Short mmCIF file of C-alpha atoms and ligand atoms in Angstrom, two decimals:
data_model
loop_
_atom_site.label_atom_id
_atom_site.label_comp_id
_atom_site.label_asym_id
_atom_site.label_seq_id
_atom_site.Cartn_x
_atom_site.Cartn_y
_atom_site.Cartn_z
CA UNK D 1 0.00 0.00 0.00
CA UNK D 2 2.48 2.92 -1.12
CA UNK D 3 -0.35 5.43 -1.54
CA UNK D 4 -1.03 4.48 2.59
CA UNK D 5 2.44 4.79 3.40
CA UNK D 6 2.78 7.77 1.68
CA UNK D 7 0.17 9.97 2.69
CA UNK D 8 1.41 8.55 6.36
CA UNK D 9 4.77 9.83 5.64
CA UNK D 10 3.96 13.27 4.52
CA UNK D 11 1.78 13.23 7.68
CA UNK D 12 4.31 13.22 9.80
CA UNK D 13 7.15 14.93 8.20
CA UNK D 14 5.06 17.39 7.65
CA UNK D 15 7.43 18.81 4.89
CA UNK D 16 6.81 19.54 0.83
CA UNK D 17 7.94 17.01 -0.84
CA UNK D 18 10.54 17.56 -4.00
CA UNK D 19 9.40 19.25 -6.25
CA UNK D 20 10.84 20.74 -9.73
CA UNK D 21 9.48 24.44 -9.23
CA UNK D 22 10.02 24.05 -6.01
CA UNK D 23 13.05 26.16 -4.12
CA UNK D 24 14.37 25.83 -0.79
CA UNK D 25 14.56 29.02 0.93
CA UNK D 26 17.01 27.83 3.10
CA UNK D 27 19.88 25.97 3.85
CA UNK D 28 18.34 22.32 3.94
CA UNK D 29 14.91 23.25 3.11
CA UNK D 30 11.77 21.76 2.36
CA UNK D 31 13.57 19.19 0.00
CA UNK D 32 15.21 17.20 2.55
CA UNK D 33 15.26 13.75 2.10
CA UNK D 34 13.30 12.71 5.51
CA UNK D 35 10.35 13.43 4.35
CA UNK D 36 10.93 10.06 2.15
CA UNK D 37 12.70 8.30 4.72
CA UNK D 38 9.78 8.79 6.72
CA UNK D 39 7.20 7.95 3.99
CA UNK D 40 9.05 4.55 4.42
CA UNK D 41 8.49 4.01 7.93
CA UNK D 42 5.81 1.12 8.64
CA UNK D 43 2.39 1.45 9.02
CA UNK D 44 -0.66 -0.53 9.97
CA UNK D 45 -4.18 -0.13 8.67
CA UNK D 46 -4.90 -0.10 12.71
CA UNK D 47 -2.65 2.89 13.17
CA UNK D 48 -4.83 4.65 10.95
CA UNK D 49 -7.68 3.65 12.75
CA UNK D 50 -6.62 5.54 15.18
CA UNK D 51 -8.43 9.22 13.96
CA UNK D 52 -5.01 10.40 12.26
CA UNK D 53 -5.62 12.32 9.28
CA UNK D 54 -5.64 9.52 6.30
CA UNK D 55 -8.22 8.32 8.94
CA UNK D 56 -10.65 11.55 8.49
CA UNK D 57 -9.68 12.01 4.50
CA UNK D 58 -11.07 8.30 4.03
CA UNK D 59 -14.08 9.17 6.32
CA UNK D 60 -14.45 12.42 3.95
CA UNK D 61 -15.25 10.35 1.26
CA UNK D 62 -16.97 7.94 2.67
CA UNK D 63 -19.95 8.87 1.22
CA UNK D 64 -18.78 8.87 -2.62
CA UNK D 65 -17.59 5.85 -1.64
CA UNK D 66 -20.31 3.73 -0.02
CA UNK D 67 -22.66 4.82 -3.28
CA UNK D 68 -19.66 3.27 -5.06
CA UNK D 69 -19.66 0.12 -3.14
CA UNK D 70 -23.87 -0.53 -2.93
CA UNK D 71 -25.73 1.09 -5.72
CA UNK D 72 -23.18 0.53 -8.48
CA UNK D 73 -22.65 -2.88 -7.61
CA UNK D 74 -25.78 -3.98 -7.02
CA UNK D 75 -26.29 -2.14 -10.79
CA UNK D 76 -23.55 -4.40 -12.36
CA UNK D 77 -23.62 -7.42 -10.40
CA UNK D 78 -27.52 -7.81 -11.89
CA UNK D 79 -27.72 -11.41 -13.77
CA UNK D 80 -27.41 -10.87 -17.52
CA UNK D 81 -28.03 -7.22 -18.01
CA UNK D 82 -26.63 -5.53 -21.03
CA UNK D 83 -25.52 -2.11 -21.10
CA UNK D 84 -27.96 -0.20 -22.51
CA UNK D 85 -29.43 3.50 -22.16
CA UNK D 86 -31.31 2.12 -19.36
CA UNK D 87 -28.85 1.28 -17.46
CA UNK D 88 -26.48 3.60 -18.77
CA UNK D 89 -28.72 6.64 -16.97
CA UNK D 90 -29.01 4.35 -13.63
CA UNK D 91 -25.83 4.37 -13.50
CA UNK D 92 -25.31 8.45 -14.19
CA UNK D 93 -28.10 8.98 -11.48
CA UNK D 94 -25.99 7.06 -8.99
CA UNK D 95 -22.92 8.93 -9.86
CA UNK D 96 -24.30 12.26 -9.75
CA UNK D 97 -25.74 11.36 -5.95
CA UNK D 98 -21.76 11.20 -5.03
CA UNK D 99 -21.37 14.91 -5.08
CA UNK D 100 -19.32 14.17 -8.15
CA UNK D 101 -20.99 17.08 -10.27
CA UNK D 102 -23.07 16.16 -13.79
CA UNK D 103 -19.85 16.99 -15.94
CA UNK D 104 -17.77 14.44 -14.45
CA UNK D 105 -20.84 11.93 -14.15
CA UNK D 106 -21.88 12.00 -17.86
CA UNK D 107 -18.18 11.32 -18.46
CA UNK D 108 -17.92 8.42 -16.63
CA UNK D 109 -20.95 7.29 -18.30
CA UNK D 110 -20.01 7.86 -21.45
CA UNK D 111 -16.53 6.49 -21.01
CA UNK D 112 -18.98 3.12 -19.88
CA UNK D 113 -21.19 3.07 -22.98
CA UNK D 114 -18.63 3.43 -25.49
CA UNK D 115 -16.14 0.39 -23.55
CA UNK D 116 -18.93 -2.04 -22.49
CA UNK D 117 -22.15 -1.05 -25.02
CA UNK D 118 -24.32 -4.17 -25.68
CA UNK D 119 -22.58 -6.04 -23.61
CA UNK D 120 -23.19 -8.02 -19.74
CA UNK D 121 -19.86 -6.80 -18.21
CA UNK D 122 -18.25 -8.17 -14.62
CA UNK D 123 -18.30 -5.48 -11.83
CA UNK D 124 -14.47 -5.93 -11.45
CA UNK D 125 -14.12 -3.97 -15.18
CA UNK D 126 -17.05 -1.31 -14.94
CA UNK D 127 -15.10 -0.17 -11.38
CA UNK D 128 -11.57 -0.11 -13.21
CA UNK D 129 -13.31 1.58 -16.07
CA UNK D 130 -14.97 4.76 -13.46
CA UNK D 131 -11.29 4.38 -11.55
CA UNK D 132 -9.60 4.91 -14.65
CA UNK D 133 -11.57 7.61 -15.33
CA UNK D 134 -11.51 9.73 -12.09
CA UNK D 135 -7.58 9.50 -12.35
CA UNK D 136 -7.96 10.65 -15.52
CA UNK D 137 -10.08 13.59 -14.49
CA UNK D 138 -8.16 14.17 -11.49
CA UNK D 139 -4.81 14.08 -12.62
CA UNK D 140 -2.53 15.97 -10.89
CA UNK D 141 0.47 15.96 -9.06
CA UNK D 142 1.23 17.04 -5.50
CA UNK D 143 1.49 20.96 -5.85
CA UNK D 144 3.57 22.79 -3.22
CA UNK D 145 3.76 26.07 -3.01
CA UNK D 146 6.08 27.91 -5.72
CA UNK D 147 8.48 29.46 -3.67
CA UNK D 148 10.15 32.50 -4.80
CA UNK D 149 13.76 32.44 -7.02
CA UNK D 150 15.03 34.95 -4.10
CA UNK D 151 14.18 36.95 -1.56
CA UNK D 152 10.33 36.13 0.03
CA UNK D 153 7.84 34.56 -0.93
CA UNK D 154 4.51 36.14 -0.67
CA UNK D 155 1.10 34.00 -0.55
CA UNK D 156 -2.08 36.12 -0.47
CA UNK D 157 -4.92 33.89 0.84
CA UNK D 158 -8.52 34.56 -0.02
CA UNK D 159 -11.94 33.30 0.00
CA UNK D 160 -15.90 34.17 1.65
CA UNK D 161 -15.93 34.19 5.03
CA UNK D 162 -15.46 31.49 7.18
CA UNK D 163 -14.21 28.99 4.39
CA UNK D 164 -11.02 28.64 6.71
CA UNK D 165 -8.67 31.25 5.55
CA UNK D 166 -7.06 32.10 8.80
CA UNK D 167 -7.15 28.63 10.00
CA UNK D 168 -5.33 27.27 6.99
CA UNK D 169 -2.95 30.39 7.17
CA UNK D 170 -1.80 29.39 10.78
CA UNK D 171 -1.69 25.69 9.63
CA UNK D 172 0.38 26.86 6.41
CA UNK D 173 2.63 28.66 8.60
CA UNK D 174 3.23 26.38 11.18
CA UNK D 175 4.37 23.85 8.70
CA UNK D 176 7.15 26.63 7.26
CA UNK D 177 8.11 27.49 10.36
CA UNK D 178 8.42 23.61 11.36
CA UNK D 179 10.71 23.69 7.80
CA UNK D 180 13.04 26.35 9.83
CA UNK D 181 11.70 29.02 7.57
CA UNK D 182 11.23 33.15 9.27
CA UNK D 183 7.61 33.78 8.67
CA UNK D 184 5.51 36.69 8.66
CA UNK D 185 1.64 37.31 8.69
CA UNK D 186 -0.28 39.81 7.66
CA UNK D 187 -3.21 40.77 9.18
CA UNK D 188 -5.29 42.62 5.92
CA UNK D 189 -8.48 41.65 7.12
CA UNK D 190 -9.03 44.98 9.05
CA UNK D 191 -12.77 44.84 8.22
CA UNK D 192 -13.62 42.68 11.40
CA UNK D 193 -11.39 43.49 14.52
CA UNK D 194 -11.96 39.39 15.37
CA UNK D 195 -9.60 38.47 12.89
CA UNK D 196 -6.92 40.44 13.45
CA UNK D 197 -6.76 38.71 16.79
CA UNK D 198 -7.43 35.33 15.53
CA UNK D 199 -4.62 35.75 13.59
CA UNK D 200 -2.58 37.30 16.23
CA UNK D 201 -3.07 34.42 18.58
CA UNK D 202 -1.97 31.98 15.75
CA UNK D 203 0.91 33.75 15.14
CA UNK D 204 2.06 34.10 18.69
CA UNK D 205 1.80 29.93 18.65
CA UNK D 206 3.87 29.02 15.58
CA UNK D 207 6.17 32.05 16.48
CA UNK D 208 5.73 33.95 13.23
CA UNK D 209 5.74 37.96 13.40
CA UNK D 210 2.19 39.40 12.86
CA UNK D 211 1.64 42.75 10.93
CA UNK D 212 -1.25 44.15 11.56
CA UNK D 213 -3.50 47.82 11.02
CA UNK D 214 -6.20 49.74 12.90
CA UNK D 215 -9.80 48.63 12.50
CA UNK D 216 -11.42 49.69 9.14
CA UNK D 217 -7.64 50.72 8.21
CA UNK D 218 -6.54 49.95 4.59
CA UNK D 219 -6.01 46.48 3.80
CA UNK D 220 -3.61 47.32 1.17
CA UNK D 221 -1.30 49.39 3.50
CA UNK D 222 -1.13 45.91 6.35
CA UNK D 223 -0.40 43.84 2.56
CA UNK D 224 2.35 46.72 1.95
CA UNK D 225 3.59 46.89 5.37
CA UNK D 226 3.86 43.16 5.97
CA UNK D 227 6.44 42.79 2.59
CA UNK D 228 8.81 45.96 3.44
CA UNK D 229 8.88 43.84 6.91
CA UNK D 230 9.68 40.71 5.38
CA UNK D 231 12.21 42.07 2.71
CA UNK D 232 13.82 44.03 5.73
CA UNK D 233 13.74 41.02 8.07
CA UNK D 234 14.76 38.43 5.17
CA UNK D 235 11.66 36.65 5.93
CA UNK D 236 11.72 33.50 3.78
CA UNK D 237 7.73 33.30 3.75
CA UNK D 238 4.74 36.28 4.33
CA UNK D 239 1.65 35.07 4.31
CA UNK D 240 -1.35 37.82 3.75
CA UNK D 241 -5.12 37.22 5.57
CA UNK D 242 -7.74 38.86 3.86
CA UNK D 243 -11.12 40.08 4.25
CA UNK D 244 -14.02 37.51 3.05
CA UNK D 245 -16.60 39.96 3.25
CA UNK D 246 -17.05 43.82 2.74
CA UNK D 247 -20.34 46.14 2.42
CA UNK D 248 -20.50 44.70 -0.81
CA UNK D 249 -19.02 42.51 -3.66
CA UNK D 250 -17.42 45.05 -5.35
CA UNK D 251 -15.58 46.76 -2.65
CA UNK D 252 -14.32 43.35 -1.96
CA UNK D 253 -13.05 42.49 -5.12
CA UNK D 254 -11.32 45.94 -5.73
CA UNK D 255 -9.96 45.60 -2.25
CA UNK D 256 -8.38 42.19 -3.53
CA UNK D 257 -7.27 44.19 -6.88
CA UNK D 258 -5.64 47.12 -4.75
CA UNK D 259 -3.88 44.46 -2.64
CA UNK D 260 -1.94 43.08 -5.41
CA UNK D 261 -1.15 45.76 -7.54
CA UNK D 262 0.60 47.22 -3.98
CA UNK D 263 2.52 44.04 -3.63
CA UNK D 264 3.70 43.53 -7.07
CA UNK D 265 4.74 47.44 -7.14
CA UNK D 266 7.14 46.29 -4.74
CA UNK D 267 8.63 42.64 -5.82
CA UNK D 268 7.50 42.42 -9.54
CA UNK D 269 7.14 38.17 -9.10
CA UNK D 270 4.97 38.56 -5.90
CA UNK D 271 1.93 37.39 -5.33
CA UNK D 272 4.06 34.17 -5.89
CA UNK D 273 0.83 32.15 -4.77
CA UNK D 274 -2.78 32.99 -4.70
CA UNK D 275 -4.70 30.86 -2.50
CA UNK D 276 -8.81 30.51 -3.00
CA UNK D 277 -9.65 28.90 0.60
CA UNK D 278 -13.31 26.67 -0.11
CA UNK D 279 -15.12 25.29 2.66
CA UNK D 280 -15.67 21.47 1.34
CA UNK D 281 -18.80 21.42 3.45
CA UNK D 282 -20.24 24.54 1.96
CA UNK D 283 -21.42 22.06 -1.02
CA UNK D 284 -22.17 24.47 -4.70
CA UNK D 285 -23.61 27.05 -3.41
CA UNK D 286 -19.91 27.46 -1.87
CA UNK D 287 -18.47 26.78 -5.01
CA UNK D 288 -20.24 29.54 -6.88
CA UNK D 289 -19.75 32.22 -4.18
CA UNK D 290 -15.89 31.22 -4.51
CA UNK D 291 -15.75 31.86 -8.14
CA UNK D 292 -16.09 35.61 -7.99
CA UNK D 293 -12.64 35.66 -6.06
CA UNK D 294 -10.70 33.11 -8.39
CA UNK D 295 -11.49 35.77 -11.09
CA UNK D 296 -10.99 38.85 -9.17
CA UNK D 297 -7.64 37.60 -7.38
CA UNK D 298 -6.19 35.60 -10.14
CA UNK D 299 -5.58 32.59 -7.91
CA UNK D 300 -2.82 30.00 -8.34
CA UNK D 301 -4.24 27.40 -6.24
CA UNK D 302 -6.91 25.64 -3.55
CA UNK D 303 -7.04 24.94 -0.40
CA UNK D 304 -9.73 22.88 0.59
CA UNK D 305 -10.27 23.34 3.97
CA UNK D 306 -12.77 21.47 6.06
CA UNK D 307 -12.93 17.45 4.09
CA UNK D 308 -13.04 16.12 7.81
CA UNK D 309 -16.19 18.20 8.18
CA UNK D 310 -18.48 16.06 5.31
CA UNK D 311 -18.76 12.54 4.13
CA UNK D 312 -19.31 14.32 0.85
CA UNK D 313 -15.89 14.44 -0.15
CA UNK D 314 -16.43 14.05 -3.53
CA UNK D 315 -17.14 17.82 -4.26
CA UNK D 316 -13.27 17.92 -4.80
CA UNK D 317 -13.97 16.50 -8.62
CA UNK D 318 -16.20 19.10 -9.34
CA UNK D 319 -13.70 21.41 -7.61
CA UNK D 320 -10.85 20.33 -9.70
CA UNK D 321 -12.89 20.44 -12.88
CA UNK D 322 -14.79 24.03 -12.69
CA UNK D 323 -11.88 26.35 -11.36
CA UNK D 324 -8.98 24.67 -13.58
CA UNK D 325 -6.63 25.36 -10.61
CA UNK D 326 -4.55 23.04 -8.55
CA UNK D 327 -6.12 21.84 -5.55
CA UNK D 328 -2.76 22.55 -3.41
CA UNK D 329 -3.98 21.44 0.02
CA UNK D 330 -6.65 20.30 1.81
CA UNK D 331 -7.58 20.88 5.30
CA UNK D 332 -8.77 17.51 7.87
CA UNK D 333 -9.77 19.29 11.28
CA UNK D 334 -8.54 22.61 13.49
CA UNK D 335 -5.41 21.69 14.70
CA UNK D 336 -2.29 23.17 13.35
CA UNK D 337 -1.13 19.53 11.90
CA UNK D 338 -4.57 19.11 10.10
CA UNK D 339 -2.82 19.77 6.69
CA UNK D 340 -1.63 18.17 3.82
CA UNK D 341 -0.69 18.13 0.38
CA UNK D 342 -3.46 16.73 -2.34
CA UNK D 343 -2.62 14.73 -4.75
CA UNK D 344 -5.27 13.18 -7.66
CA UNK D 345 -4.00 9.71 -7.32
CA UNK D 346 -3.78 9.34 -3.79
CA UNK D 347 -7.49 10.40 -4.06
CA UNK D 348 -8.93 7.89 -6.06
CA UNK D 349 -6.54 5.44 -4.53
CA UNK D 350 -8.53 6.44 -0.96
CA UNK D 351 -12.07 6.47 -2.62
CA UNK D 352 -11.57 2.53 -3.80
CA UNK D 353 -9.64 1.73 -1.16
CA UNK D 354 -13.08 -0.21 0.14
CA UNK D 355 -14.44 -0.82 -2.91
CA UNK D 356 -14.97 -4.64 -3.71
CA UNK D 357 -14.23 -5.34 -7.11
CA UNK D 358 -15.87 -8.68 -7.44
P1 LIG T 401 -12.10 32.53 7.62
O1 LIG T 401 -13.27 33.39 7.97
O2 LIG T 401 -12.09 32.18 6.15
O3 LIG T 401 -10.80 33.11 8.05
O4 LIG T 401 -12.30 31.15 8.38
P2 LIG T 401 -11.63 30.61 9.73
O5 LIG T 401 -10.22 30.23 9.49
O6 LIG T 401 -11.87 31.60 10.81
O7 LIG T 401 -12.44 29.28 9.97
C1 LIG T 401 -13.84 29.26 10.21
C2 LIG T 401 -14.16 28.06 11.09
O8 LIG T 401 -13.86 26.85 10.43
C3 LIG T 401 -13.35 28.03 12.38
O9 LIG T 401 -14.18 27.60 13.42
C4 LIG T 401 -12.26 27.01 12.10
O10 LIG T 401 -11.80 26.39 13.27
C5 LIG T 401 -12.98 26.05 11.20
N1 LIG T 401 -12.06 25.33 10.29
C6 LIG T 401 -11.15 25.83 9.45
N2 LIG T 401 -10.52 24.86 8.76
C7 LIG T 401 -11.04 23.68 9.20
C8 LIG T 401 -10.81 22.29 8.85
O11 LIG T 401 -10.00 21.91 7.99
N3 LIG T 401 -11.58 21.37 9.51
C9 LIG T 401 -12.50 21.73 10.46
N4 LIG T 401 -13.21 20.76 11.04
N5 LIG T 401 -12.75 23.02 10.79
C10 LIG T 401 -12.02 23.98 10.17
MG1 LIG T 402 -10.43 34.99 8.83
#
């Protein structure tokens, strides 16, 4: 079980692994070779048991899975039925019902049809066929974040309200600061005095420095402050907070516009990351709220916070398919550990895991 051991090892390393864009910062660095040493330690499928996080990302898709594992079976595993248009749209009906999306569904469906038409196929085939299929549609490799050539790297993090944007902040700076790395937060979410000390008390427990602004003070100013600080300082790593909500839309997304064009006036390359933060339990209507800030802010990646929080796990396909950007990390619970890298493979690997192919 690589896939097991690996997601195990990354776990508890807690570091990126290699990666061709990505730079260490420092001497050592994210690149160091324990993160593989540990990815070799041994596990047991009753360690996992225990609640660790491959524990909660399996019980995130649980329910993608189960539909998998009853209804699709008990589809295929009828005596003597062809594939036909009949079954063809049973099956699409099933597929939708694992948060899944239509898009991807009538894929799989027509990937089905056009392999097994007119034919009585065994369930061990039809399941390689929709496996094949989500790896296809998933494909990607483990993203890290694209550190900077020189100098720091700047990550602006945005996304509505309460998808988990602080949260994953402290839990993506926690895990740079583990790395050795000098880390700085920005507090641009001046809208709501809350999160300024939310983020305050995160910073004070991964030991980052915090830059922060008045109440109602410009956004753009904390952004600007927070990257003179962390050229000054030789900060490896500033990550910026934003606001999720303003008076309206608009504001918001101009306030998201302003905060860029500051931080670019001062290192060309930066934003080096973009991060759209979704709440996985939010289900579309999150989805469709989010897509107003992928356009406005330009985003580089996803972090998918919250998978521990739903069985319905499989809103990561249509994730992956209707914002065409990375999903970088995804978020399994509260704690600063609850992080880790996604990877398409390691996905599907952890929706069939249960899966009986016969
Ligand atoms: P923000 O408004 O986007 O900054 O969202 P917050 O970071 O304040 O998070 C909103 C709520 O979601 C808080 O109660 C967090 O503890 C919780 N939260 C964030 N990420 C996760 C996660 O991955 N899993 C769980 N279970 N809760 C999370
Ligand atoms: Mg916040």
């Amino acid at each position: 079980m690589g896939w097991f051991k690996r997601f195990r090892g990354q776990e508890r390393a807690g570091k990126e692994p290699a990666g061709s864009e990505a730079k260490s910062p420092s001497t050592g660095g994210p690149e160091s070779p324990a993160a593989d040493a540990a990815s070799e330690t041994p596990e047991t499928e009753a360690e996992a048991a225990g609640g660790g996080l491959f524990a909660r990302f399996r019980h995130g898709l649980k329910r993608t899975s189960q539909l998998l594992n009853t209804d699709i079976r008990d589809l295929f595993k009828q005596e003597g039925r062809l594939v036909d248009d009949q079954l063809l749209d049973e099956l699409f009906a099933i597929l939708v019902r694992t948060d899944m999306g239509v898009g991807p569904a009538r894929e799989i469906r027509d990937q089905i049809g056009s392999d097994f038409r007119a034919r009585v196929v065994p369930l061990r085939d039809v399941m390689q066929a929709v496996q094949d299929k989500l790896r296809q549609l998933m494909a990607q490799s483990e993203q890290p974040i694209a550190f900077a050539q020189q100098g720091p790297t700047i990550i602006l993090v945005v996304g509505v309200n309460g998808s988990g944007k602080t949260t994953s902040i402290a839990k993506l700076g926690a895990r740079f600061a583990r790395q050795g790395q000098r880390v700085i937060l920005a507090a641009a979410d001046t809208f709501r005095a809350a999160a300024v000390e939310q983020l305050t008390v995160w910073a004070e427990r991964i030991g980052a420095e915090i830059v922060t602004g008045p109440k109602n003070s410009d956004p753009a100013s904390v952004a600007h402050r927070a990257v003179a600080r962390a050229l000054e300082s030789q900060a490896e790593i500033c990550i910026i907070d934003t606001a999720g909500r303003l008076q309206n839309q608009a504001n918001l997304m101009s306030q998201l516009s302003k905060i860029r064009r500051v931080i670019t006036r001062q290192i060309p390359e930066a934003p080096h990351e973009v991060l759209l933060v979704l709440d996985a339990t939010a289900g579309q209507n999150g989805i469709s709220q989010a897509r107003g800030f992928s356009e406005a802010a330009d985003c580089t990646g996803i972090v998918l916070a919250k998978l521990d929080g739903t069985a319905k796990g499989g809103v990561v396909i249509p994730i992956r398919q209707q914002f065409q950007l990375p999903v970088k990390y995804i978020g399994l619970g509260e704690k600063l550990e609850d992080l880790a890298l996604f990877e398409g493979d390691r996905f599907v690997d952890a929706l069939f895991a249960d899966v009986e192919q016969d």
